[in-house]
Short mmCIF file of C-alpha atoms in Angstrom, two decimals:
data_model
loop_
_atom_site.label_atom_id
_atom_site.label_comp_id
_atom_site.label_asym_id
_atom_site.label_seq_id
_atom_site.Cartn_x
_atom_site.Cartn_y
_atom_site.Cartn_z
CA UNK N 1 -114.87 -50.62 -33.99
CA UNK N 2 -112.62 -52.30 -31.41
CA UNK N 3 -110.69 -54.03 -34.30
CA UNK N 4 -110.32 -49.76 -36.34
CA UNK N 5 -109.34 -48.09 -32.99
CA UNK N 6 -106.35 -51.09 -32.51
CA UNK N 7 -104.56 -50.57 -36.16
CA UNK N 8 -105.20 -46.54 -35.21
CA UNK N 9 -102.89 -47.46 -32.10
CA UNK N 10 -100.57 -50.21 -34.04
CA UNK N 11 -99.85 -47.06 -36.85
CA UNK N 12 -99.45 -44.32 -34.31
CA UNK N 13 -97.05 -46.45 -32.59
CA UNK N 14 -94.90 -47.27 -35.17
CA UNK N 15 -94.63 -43.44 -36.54
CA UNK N 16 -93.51 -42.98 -32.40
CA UNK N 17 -90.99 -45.61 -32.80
CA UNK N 18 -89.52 -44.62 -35.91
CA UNK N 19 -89.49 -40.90 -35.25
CA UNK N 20 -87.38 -42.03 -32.01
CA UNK N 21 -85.04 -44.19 -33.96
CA UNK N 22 -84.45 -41.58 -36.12
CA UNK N 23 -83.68 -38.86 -32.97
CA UNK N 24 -80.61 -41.31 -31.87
CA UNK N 25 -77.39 -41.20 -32.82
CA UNK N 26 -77.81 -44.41 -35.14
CA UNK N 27 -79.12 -42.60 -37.63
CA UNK N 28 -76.68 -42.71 -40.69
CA UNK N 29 -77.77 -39.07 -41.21
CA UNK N 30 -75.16 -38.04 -38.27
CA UNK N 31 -71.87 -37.28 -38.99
CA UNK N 32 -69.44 -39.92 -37.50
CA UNK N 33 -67.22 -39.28 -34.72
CA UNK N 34 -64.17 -41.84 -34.00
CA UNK N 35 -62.52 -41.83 -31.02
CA UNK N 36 -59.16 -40.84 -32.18
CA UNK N 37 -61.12 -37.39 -33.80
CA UNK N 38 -62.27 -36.93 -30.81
CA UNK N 39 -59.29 -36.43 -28.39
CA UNK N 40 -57.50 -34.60 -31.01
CA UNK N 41 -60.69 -31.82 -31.25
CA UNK N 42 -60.14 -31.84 -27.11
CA UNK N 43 -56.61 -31.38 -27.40
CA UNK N 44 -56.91 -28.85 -29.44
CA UNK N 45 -59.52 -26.91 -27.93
CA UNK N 46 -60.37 -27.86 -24.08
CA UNK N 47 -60.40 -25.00 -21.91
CA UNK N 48 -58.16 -26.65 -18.91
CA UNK N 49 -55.42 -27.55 -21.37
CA UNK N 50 -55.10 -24.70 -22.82
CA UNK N 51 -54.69 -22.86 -19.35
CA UNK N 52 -52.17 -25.99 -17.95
CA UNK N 53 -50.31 -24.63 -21.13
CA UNK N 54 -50.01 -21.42 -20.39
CA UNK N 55 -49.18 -22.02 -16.88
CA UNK N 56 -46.66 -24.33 -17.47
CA UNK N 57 -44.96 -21.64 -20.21
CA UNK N 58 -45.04 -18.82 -17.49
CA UNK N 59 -43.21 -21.26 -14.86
CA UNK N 60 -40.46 -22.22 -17.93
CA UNK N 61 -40.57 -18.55 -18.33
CA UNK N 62 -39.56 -17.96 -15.12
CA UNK N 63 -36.55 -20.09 -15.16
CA UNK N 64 -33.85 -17.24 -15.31
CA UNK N 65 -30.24 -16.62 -13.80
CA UNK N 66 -32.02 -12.44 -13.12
CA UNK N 67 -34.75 -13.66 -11.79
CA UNK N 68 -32.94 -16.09 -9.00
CA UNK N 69 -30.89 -12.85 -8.34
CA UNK N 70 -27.61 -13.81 -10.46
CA UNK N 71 -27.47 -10.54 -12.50
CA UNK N 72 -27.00 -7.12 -11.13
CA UNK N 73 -29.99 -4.27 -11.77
CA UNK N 74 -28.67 -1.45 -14.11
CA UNK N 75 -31.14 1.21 -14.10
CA UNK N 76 -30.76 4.74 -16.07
CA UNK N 77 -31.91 7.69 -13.76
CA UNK N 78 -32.86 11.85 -15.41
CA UNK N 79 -33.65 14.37 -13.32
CA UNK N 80 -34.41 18.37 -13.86
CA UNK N 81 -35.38 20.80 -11.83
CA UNK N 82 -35.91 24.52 -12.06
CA UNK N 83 -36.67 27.72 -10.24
CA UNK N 84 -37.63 31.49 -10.87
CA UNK N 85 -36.78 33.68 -8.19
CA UNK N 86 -36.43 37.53 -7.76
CA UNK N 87 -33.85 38.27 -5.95
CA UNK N 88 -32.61 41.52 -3.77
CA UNK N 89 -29.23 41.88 -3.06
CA UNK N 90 -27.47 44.34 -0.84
CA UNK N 91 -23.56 44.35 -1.14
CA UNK N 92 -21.32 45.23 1.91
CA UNK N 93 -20.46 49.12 0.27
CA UNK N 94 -24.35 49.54 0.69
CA UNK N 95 -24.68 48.79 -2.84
CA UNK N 96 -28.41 46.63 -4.01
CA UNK N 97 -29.25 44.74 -6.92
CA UNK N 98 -32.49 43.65 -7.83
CA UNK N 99 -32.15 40.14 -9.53
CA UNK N 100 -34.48 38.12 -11.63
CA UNK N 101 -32.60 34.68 -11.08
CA UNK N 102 -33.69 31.48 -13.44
CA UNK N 103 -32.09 28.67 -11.84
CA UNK N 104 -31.22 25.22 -13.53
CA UNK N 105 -30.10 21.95 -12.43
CA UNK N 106 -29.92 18.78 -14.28
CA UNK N 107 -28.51 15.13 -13.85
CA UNK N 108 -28.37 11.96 -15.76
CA UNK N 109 -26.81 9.16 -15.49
CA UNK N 110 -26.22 4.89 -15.30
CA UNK N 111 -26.61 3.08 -12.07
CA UNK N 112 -25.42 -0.56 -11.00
CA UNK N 113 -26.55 -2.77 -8.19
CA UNK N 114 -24.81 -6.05 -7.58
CA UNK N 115 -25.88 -8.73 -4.39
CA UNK N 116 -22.25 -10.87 -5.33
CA UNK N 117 -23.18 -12.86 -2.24
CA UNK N 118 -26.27 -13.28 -0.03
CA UNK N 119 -25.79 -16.63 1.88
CA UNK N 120 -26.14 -18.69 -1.13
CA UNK N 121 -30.10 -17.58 -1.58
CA UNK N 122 -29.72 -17.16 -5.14
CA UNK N 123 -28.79 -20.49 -5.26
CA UNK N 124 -31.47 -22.05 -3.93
CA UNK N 125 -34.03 -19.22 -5.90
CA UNK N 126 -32.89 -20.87 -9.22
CA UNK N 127 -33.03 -24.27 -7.88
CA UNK N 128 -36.74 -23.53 -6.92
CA UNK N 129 -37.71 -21.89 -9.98
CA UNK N 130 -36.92 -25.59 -11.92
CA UNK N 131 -38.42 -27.16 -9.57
CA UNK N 132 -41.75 -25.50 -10.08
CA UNK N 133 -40.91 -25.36 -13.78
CA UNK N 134 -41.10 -29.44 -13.22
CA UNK N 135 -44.13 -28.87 -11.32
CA UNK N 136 -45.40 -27.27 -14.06
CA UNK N 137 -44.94 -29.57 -16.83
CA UNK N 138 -46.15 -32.40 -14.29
CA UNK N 139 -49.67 -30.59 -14.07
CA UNK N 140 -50.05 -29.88 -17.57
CA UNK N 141 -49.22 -33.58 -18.60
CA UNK N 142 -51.62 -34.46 -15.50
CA UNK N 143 -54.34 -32.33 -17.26
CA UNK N 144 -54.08 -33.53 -20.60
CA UNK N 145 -54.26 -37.48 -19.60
CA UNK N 146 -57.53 -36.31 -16.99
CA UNK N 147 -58.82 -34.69 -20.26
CA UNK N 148 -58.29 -37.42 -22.47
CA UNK N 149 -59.57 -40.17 -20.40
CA UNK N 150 -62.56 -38.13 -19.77
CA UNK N 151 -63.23 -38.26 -23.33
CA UNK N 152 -62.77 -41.97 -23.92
CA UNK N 153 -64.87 -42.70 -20.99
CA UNK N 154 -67.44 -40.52 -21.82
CA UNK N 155 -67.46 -42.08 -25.78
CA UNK N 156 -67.56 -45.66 -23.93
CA UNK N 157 -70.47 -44.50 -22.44
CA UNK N 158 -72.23 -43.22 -25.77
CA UNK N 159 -71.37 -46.75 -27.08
CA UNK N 160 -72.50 -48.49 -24.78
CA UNK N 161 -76.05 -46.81 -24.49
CA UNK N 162 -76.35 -46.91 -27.89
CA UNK N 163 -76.15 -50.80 -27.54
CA UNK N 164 -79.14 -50.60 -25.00
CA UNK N 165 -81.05 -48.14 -27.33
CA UNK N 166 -80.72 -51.01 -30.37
CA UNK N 167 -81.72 -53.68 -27.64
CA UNK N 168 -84.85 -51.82 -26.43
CA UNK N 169 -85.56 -50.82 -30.18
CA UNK N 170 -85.44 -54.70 -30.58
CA UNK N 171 -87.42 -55.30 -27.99
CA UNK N 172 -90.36 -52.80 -28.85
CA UNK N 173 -89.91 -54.32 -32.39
CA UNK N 174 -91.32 -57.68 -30.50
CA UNK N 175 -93.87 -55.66 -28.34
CA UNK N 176 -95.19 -54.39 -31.58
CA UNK N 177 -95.12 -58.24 -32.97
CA UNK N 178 -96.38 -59.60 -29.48
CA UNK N 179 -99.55 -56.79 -29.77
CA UNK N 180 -100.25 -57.96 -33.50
CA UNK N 181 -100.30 -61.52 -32.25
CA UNK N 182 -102.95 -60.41 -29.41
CA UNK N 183 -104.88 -58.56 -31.44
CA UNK N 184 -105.67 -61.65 -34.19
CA UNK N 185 -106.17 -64.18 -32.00
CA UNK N 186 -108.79 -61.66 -30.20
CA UNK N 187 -110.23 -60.85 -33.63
CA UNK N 188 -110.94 -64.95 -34.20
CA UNK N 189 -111.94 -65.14 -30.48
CA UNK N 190 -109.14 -67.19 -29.02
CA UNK N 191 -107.96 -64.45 -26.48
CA UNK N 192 -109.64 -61.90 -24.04
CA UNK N 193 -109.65 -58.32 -24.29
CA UNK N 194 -107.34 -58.30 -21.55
CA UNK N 195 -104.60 -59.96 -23.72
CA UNK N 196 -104.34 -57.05 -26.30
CA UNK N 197 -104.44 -54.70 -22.97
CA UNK N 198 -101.80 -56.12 -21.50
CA UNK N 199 -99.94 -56.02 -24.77
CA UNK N 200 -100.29 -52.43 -25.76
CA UNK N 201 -99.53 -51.53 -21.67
CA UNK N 202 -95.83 -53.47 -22.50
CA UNK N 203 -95.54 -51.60 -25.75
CA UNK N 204 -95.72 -47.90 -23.91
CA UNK N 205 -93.60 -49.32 -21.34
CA UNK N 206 -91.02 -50.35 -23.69
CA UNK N 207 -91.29 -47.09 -25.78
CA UNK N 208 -91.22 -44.75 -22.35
CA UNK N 209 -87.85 -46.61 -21.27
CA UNK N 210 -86.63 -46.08 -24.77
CA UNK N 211 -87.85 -41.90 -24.31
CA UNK N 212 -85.64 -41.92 -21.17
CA UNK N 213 -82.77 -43.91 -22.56
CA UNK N 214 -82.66 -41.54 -25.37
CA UNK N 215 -82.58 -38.41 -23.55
CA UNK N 216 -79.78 -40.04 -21.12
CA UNK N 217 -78.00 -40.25 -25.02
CA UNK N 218 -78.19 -36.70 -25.46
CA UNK N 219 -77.72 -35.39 -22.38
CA UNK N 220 -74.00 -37.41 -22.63
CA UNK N 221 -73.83 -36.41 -25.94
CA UNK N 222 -73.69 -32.09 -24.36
CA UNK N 223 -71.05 -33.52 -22.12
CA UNK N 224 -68.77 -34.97 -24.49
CA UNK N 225 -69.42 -31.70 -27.04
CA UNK N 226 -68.22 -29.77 -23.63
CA UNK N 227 -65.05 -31.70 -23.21
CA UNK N 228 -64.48 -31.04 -27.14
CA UNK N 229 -65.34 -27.26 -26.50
CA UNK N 230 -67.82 -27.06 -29.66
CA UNK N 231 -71.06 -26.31 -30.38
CA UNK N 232 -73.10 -28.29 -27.66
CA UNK N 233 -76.07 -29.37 -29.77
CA UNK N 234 -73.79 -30.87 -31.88
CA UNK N 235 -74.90 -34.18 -33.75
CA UNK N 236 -72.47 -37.15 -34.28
CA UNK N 237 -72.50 -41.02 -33.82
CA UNK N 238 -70.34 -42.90 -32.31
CA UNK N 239 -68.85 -46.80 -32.83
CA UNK N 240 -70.65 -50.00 -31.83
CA UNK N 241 -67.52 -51.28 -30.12
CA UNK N 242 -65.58 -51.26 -27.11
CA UNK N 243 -62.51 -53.40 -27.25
CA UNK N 244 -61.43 -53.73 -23.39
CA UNK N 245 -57.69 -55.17 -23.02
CA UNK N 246 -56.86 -58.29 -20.80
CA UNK N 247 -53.37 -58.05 -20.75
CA UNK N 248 -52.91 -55.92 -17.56
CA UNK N 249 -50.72 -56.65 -14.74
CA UNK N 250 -50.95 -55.10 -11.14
CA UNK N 251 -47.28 -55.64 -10.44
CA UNK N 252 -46.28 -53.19 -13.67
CA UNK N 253 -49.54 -51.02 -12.89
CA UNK N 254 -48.10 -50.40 -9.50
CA UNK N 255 -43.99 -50.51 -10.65
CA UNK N 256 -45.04 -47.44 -13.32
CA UNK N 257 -46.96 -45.53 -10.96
CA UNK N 258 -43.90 -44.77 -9.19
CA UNK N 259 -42.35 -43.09 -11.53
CA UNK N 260 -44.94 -41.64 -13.74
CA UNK N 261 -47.80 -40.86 -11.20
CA UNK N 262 -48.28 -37.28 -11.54
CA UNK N 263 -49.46 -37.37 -7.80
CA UNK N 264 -46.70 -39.32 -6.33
CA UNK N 265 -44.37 -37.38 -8.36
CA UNK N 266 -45.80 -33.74 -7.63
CA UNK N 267 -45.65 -34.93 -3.53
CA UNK N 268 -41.49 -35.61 -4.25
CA UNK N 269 -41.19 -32.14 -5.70
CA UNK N 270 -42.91 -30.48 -3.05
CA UNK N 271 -40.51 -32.13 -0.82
CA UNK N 272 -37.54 -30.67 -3.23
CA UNK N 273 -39.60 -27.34 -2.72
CA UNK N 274 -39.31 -27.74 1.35
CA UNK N 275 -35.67 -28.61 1.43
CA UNK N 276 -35.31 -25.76 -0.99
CA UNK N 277 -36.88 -23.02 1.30
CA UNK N 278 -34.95 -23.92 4.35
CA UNK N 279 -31.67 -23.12 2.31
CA UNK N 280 -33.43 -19.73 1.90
CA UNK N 281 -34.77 -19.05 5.45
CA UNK N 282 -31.04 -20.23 6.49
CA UNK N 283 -28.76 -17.90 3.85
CA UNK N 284 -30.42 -15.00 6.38
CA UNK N 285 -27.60 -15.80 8.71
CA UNK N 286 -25.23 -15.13 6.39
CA UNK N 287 -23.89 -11.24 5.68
CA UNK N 288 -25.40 -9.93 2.06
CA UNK N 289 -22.62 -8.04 0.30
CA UNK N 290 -23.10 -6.33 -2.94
CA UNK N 291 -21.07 -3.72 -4.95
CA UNK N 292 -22.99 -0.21 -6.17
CA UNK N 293 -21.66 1.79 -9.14
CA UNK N 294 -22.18 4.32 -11.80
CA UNK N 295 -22.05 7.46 -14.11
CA UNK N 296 -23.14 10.40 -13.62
CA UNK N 297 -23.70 13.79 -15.63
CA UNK N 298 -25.05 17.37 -13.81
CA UNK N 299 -25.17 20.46 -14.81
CA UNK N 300 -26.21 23.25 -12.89
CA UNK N 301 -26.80 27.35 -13.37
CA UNK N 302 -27.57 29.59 -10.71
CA UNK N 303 -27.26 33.50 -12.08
CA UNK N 304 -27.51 34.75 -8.69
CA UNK N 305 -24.79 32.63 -6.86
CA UNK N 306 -20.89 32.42 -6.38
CA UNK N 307 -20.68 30.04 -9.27
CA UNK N 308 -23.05 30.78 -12.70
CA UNK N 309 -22.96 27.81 -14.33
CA UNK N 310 -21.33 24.19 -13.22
CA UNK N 311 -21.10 21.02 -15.28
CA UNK N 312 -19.86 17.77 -13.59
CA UNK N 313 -19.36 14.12 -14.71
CA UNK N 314 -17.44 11.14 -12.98
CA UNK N 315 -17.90 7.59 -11.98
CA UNK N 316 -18.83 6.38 -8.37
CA UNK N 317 -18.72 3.23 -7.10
CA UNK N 318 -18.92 1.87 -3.69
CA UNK N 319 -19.26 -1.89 -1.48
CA UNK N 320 -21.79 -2.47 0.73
CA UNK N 321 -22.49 -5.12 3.22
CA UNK N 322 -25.16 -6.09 5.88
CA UNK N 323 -25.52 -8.54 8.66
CA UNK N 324 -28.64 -9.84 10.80
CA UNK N 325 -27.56 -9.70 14.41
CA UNK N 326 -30.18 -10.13 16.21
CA UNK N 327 -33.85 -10.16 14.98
CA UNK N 328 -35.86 -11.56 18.45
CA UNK N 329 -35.27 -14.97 17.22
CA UNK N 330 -37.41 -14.98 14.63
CA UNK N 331 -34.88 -16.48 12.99
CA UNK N 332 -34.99 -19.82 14.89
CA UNK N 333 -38.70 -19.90 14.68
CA UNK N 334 -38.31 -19.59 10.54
CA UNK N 335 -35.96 -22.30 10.47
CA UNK N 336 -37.65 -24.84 12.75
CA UNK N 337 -40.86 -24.72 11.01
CA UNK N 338 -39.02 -24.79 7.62
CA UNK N 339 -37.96 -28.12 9.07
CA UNK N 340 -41.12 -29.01 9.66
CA UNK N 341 -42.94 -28.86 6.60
CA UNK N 342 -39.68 -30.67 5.47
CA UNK N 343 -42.03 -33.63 7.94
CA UNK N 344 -45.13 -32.46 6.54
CA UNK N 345 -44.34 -32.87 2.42
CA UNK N 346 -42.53 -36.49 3.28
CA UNK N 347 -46.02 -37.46 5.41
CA UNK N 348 -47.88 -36.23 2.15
CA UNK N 349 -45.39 -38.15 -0.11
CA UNK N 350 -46.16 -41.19 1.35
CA UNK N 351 -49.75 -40.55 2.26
CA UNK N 352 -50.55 -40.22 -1.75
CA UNK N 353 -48.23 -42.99 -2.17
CA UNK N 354 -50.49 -44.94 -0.39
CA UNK N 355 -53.86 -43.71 -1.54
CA UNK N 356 -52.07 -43.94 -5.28
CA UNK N 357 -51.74 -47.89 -4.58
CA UNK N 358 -55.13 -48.25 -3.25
CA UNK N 359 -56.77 -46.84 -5.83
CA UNK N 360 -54.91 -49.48 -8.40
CA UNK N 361 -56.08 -52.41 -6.41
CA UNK N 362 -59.61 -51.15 -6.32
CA UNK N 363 -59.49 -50.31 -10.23
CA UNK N 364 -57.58 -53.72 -10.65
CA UNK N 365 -60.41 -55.44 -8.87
CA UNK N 366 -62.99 -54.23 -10.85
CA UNK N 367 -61.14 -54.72 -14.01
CA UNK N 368 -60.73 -58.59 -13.23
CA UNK N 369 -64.32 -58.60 -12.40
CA UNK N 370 -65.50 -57.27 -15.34
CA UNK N 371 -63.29 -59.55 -17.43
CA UNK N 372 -65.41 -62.56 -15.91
CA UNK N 373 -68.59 -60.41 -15.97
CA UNK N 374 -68.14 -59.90 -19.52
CA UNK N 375 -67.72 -63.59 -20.74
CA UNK N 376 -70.41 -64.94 -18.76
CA UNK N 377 -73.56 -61.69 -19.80
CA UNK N 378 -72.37 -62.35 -23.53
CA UNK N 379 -73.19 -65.52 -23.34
CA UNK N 380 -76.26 -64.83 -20.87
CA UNK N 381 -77.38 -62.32 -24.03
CA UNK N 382 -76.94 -65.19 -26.80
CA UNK N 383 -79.14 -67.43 -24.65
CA UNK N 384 -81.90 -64.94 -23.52
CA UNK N 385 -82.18 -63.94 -27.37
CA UNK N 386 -82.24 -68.03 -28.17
CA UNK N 387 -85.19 -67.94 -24.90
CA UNK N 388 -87.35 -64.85 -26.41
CA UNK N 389 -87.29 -65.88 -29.96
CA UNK N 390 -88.54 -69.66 -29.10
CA UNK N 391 -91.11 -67.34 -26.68
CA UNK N 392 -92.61 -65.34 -29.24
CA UNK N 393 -93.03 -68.37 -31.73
CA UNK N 394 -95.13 -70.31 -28.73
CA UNK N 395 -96.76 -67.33 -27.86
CA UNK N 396 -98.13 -67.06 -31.61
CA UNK N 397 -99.32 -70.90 -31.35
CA UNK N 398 -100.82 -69.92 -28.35
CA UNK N 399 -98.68 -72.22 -26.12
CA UNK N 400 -97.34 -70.01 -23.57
CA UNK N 401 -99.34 -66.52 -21.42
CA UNK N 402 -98.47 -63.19 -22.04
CA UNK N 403 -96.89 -63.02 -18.88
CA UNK N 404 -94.37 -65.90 -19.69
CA UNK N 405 -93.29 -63.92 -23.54
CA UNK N 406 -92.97 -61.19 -20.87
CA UNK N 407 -90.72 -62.15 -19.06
CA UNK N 408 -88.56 -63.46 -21.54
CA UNK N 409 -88.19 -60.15 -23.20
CA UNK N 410 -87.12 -58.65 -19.77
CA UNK N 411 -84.63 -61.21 -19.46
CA UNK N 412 -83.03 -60.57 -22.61
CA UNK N 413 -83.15 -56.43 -21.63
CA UNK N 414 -81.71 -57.13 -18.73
CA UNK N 415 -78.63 -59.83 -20.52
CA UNK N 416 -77.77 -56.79 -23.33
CA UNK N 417 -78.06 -54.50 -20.37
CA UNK N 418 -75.53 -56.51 -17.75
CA UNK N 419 -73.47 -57.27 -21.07
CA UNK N 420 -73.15 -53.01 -22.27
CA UNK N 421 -72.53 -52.06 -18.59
CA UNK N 422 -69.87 -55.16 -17.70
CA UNK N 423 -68.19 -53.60 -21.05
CA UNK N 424 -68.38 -50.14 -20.64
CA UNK N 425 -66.93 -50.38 -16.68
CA UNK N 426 -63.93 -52.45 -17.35
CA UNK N 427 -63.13 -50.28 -20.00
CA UNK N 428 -63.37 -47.46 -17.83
CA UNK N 429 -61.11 -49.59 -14.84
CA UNK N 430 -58.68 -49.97 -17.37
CA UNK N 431 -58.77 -46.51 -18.71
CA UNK N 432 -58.04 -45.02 -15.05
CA UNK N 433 -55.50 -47.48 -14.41
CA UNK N 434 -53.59 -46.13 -17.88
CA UNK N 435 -54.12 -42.30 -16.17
CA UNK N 436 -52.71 -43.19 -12.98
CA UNK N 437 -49.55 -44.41 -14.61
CA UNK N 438 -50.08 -41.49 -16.80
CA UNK N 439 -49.78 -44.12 -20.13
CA UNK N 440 -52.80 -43.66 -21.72
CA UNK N 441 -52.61 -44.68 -24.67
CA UNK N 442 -55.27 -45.04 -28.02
CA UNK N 443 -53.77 -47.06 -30.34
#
């Protein structure tokens, strides 16, 4: 009875494991997904690009000699009005007329409005408006490397727990073995009870990690169909490889980051922008002059006055000019604290400067490490698997206790565990270190 109610087990358990096999992504059922396919779907369709894009159009938009105040404002301006009045008149020889008066009066015409000089503000408006258009292009390049090394580092992660799903898989494959082995020698009475226990106990073990492994899988899998902006129960597989480069150097990593850091560099245009606006607050000591002109067209009817009809057109034109004199010094006060946030953006500039750098040599240091890390668990994985295989035989010949087959099987979990994770995080080092220089690149 013992003997029926242990195959029962031994078959339900292997429908369990296959129907979880066949819920990962190693399936050959799922569509495969590269890496390359997978940036280009985010480029194409992630939400924060898209608006970076737009943003970065409406600054470049913005980049014009009217807007910065170059061009003078010609409007067109209509106007009519009209009245109905009755009207009594009484003339000097005693004479009265009773009037029904329909009065008219209508005017049309072109209008110009010139600022020709106004302390050199125009200037610095246009030299403000490409400075944010820069600003703009910065943040959209800024978004799309954030966006694409979010999606390599979130495929490095499918890969890499797709390697610890096949390990555990392998290693309920010898739970399975390890439980068959218990179970015969307890059917010819060379092991207790206990043995085939202590064997099926390892089995669920290994098949509950491999549940919550799984749904980690998944639930990485919705993040990476996020970033791509599809259909979030989307199923795909991914490769079985990460390929992590050791030909990084910190003095280039820190030489590029310079230049191409969108931080650093978005901290020296907000400096340009603080220069920029005390030219501004200072052209208010200068006079604004500007020239008016324009054309106008009226004609007018009054029945009941002097004059019954009139029609007049001419030109008009005209200079005007203004002048702060005095404004309770608020015109000091603008111009001292445009000179400080002159301080303020240099501070920032060298404060991200500084946080830039230290976030290198933190990356940096991990990368090395994992570079070691690496060479040492892949070895560490070829021996455990050497350790467990020689395990398993001596546990079959009955030389060795559960306990010891055990704990030979965690050590080799633990080796392909150390091994996917040393991969997976100097990947991702080196990944950041390629967005902070903003060089990612995928070849």
């Amino acid at each position: 009875m013992n003997i029926k109610k242990t195959l029962c087990f031994l078959v339900c358990t292997t429908a369990l494991i296959t129907g979880l096999r066949a819920q990962t992504s190693t399936n050959p059922a799922a569509p495969r997904l590269t890496l390359r396919e997978a940036i280009e779907i985010a480029l194409k369709n992630n939400y924060n690009i898209k608006l970076s894009q737009n943003n970065s159009t409406i600054a470049s938009n913005n980049v014009t000699l009217g807007n910065a105040g170059f061009l003078p404002v010609v409007t067109g301006d209509a106007a009519f009005n009209a009245s109905r009045q009755k009207i009594k008149q009484t003339r000097s020889g005693g004479a009265v007329n009773n009037l029904n008066a329909n009065n008219t009066n209508n005017n049309y015409g072109v209008n110009l409005n010139w600022t020709i000089f106004d302390g050199f503000n125009m200037f610095a408006n246009y030299d403000m408006l490409k400075q944010q258009d820069k600003l703009g292009t910065l943040r959209l390049q800024d978004t799309i490397q954030s966006t694409v090394a979010n999606v390599i580092t979130t495929y490095y992660s499918l890969v890499s727990q797709n390697v610890q799903i096949k390990a555990l898989q392998g290693a309920i494959d010898i739970s399975r073995t390890q439980l068959r082995y218990a179970n015969d020698k307890y059917t010819v009475g060379r092991v207790a009870k206990l043995d085939v226990y202590n064997a099926q106990i390892n089995l669920n073990t290994d098949t509950a990690t491999l549940i919550s492994q799984i749904q980690q899988y998944k639930n990485t899998q919705i993040q990476l169909n996020r970033l791509l902006v599809r259909n979030l129960q989307t199923d795909f597989s991914v490769g079985d490889t990460i390929l992590v480069s050791n030909k990084l150097v910190l003095g280039d990593i820190l030489s590029k980051a310079q230049t191409q850091n969108p931080a650093i560099l978005s901290a020296q245009i907000n400096k340009r922008l603080a220069e920029i606006n005390l030219k501004q607050v200072r052209s208010n000591r200068y006079p604004v002059v500007g020239v008016t002109s324009g054309y106008t067209f009226s004609n007018s009817r009054t029945p009941a006055g002097f004059t019954l009809t009139q029609n007049a057109h001419g030109l008009a034109y005209g200079l005007t000019a203004s002048i702060n004199i005095f404004d309770g010094f608020n015109q000091w006060r603008k111009e001292r604290n445009a000179k400080l946030q002159i301080d303020n953006a240099e501070i920032n500039r060298k404060q991200t400067q500084l946080e830039i750098e230290a976030q290198i040599s933190n990356f940096f240091v991990a990368y090395l490490s994992g570079l070691d890390l690496i060479k040492i668990s892949q070895s560490n994985v070829e021996l455990t698997k050497k350790n467990l295989d020689i395990s398993l035989e001596k546990y079959r010949l009955g030389n060795i206790t559960p306990l010891e087959i055990r704990e030979a099987q965690r050590n080799y979990l633990n080796a392909e565990s150390v091994y996917a994770n040393a991969l997976y995080q100097s990947k991702m080092a080196e990944v950041t270190l390629q967005q902070i220089t903003n060089s990612i690149n995928i070849q």
